[in-house]
């Protein structure tokens, strides 16, 4: 919300300044000093204006950032606890652990499938990778899991 408030106030300042400076000094509704007419053109071409906008926004947002960091580190809410636990390393390990288990199961299946095929030297490879020169065929791996198909041992 602080971004919206900050940039909204800057935009409102420029809208007011622009409308005020473009008003004619002879206007019966709003009396403007003659020196203020067309001042907006001088303001928008000045580098001081843009440096002022950058300075004010950076100071305002840095103050807001410091306050929010102190609040989230010293006075945690339930939402802050949930966010911090989402990025916890243990949570990542809990998500990574099932992948390790799948790898162990595939490795065990590959080793048992290798014992079906009489190979002199154990070749390492992916069971379904045709480009890598697989150590076992895909049908042998399927036979390990499908009990309906007879297991064929090659002599």
Short mmCIF file of C-alpha atoms in Angstrom, two decimals:
data_model
loop_
_atom_site.label_atom_id
_atom_site.label_comp_id
_atom_site.label_asym_id
_atom_site.label_seq_id
_atom_site.Cartn_x
_atom_site.Cartn_y
_atom_site.Cartn_z
CA UNK A 1 0.00 0.00 0.00
CA UNK A 2 2.86 2.40 0.65
CA UNK A 3 3.86 2.30 -3.02
CA UNK A 4 0.36 3.29 -4.08
CA UNK A 5 0.18 6.06 -1.50
CA UNK A 6 3.60 7.45 -2.37
CA UNK A 7 3.25 7.46 -6.13
CA UNK A 8 -0.37 8.57 -5.88
CA UNK A 9 0.62 11.61 -3.86
CA UNK A 10 3.38 12.48 -6.34
CA UNK A 11 0.96 12.18 -9.26
CA UNK A 12 -1.64 14.28 -7.45
CA UNK A 13 1.02 16.94 -6.78
CA UNK A 14 1.85 17.13 -10.48
CA UNK A 15 -1.82 17.21 -11.49
CA UNK A 16 -2.44 20.10 -9.11
CA UNK A 17 0.71 21.93 -10.20
CA UNK A 18 -0.07 21.38 -13.89
CA UNK A 19 -3.67 22.56 -13.63
CA UNK A 20 -2.70 25.54 -11.46
CA UNK A 21 0.08 26.68 -13.77
CA UNK A 22 -2.02 26.38 -16.93
CA UNK A 23 -4.82 28.49 -15.52
CA UNK A 24 -4.92 31.92 -17.04
CA UNK A 25 -4.18 34.88 -14.74
CA UNK A 26 -7.38 36.47 -16.07
CA UNK A 27 -9.56 33.54 -14.96
CA UNK A 28 -12.54 34.68 -12.87
CA UNK A 29 -12.78 31.39 -10.92
CA UNK A 30 -9.17 30.82 -9.86
CA UNK A 31 -6.88 33.78 -9.43
CA UNK A 32 -3.33 32.84 -10.45
CA UNK A 33 -0.30 35.03 -10.17
CA UNK A 34 1.00 36.08 -13.60
CA UNK A 35 4.44 34.67 -12.78
CA UNK A 36 2.95 31.18 -12.35
CA UNK A 37 1.63 30.90 -15.89
CA UNK A 38 3.43 28.21 -17.93
CA UNK A 39 5.73 27.29 -15.03
CA UNK A 40 5.06 23.60 -15.59
CA UNK A 41 7.15 23.67 -18.76
CA UNK A 42 10.16 24.92 -16.81
CA UNK A 43 9.63 22.37 -14.06
CA UNK A 44 9.37 19.38 -16.39
CA UNK A 45 12.58 20.31 -18.23
CA UNK A 46 14.62 20.69 -15.04
CA UNK A 47 16.83 17.77 -13.90
CA UNK A 48 16.34 18.89 -10.30
CA UNK A 49 12.70 17.79 -10.50
CA UNK A 50 13.57 14.23 -11.48
CA UNK A 51 16.35 13.95 -8.91
CA UNK A 52 13.89 15.21 -6.29
CA UNK A 53 11.36 12.53 -7.25
CA UNK A 54 14.02 9.80 -7.08
CA UNK A 55 15.32 11.05 -3.73
CA UNK A 56 11.88 11.34 -2.11
CA UNK A 57 10.72 7.92 -3.29
CA UNK A 58 13.93 6.17 -2.23
CA UNK A 59 13.93 7.79 1.23
CA UNK A 60 10.23 7.11 1.77
CA UNK A 61 10.37 3.53 0.61
CA UNK A 62 13.59 2.76 2.50
CA UNK A 63 11.95 3.99 5.71
CA UNK A 64 8.94 1.82 4.99
CA UNK A 65 11.18 -1.15 4.20
CA UNK A 66 13.12 -0.78 7.47
CA UNK A 67 9.90 -0.59 9.48
CA UNK A 68 8.50 -3.71 7.78
CA UNK A 69 11.76 -5.63 8.31
CA UNK A 70 11.74 -4.77 12.02
CA UNK A 71 8.09 -5.75 12.32
CA UNK A 72 8.61 -9.07 10.58
CA UNK A 73 11.72 -9.94 12.56
CA UNK A 74 10.67 -8.73 16.04
CA UNK A 75 6.86 -8.91 16.05
CA UNK A 76 5.89 -11.84 13.85
CA UNK A 77 2.31 -12.51 12.90
CA UNK A 78 0.88 -15.86 11.89
CA UNK A 79 1.22 -14.86 8.24
CA UNK A 80 4.91 -14.06 8.72
CA UNK A 81 5.47 -17.43 10.38
CA UNK A 82 3.81 -19.23 7.49
CA UNK A 83 5.88 -17.33 4.92
CA UNK A 84 9.13 -18.04 6.78
CA UNK A 85 8.31 -21.73 7.09
CA UNK A 86 7.55 -21.96 3.38
CA UNK A 87 11.13 -20.97 2.66
CA UNK A 88 12.58 -23.22 5.36
CA UNK A 89 15.32 -25.63 4.26
CA UNK A 90 13.65 -28.54 6.06
CA UNK A 91 10.53 -27.98 3.97
CA UNK A 92 12.68 -28.23 0.83
CA UNK A 93 14.20 -31.48 2.11
CA UNK A 94 10.71 -32.86 2.74
CA UNK A 95 9.83 -32.12 -0.88
CA UNK A 96 13.13 -33.53 -2.14
CA UNK A 97 12.97 -36.77 -0.11
CA UNK A 98 10.31 -38.52 -2.28
CA UNK A 99 12.51 -37.94 -5.32
CA UNK A 100 15.39 -39.65 -3.52
CA UNK A 101 13.11 -42.59 -2.70
CA UNK A 102 12.06 -42.89 -6.36
CA UNK A 103 15.72 -42.90 -7.37
CA UNK A 104 16.46 -45.68 -4.87
CA UNK A 105 13.55 -47.77 -6.17
CA UNK A 106 14.62 -47.30 -9.79
CA UNK A 107 18.21 -48.17 -8.86
CA UNK A 108 17.08 -51.36 -7.09
CA UNK A 109 14.92 -52.28 -10.08
CA UNK A 110 17.84 -51.70 -12.42
CA UNK A 111 20.14 -53.90 -10.32
CA UNK A 112 17.61 -56.74 -10.18
CA UNK A 113 16.96 -56.42 -13.91
CA UNK A 114 20.69 -56.61 -14.52
CA UNK A 115 20.79 -59.88 -12.63
CA UNK A 116 18.19 -61.26 -15.08
CA UNK A 117 20.42 -60.47 -18.00
CA UNK A 118 23.75 -62.23 -17.79
CA UNK A 119 26.19 -59.42 -18.39
CA UNK A 120 29.89 -59.94 -17.74
CA UNK A 121 30.58 -56.36 -16.68
CA UNK A 122 27.95 -54.25 -15.03
CA UNK A 123 27.07 -51.42 -17.32
CA UNK A 124 25.60 -48.29 -15.87
CA UNK A 125 22.92 -46.42 -17.77
CA UNK A 126 19.36 -45.28 -17.76
CA UNK A 127 16.82 -48.01 -18.27
CA UNK A 128 14.74 -46.13 -20.86
CA UNK A 129 17.43 -44.08 -22.58
CA UNK A 130 17.93 -45.33 -26.11
CA UNK A 131 20.70 -42.81 -26.86
CA UNK A 132 22.79 -43.74 -23.83
CA UNK A 133 23.12 -47.40 -24.74
CA UNK A 134 20.88 -48.88 -22.05
CA UNK A 135 22.19 -51.61 -19.81
CA UNK A 136 18.80 -53.34 -19.79
CA UNK A 137 15.94 -53.31 -22.19
CA UNK A 138 12.63 -51.67 -21.47
CA UNK A 139 10.78 -54.99 -21.72
CA UNK A 140 12.96 -56.49 -18.97
CA UNK A 141 12.11 -53.60 -16.67
CA UNK A 142 8.40 -53.98 -17.46
CA UNK A 143 8.60 -57.71 -16.71
CA UNK A 144 9.95 -56.91 -13.25
CA UNK A 145 6.75 -55.08 -12.37
CA UNK A 146 4.22 -57.05 -14.44
CA UNK A 147 3.74 -60.52 -12.99
CA UNK A 148 1.56 -61.66 -15.92
CA UNK A 149 4.47 -61.73 -18.36
CA UNK A 150 6.91 -64.64 -18.06
CA UNK A 151 10.45 -63.73 -17.07
CA UNK A 152 12.87 -64.74 -19.80
CA UNK A 153 16.46 -65.33 -18.86
CA UNK A 154 18.94 -65.09 -21.70
CA UNK A 155 21.65 -67.78 -21.82
#
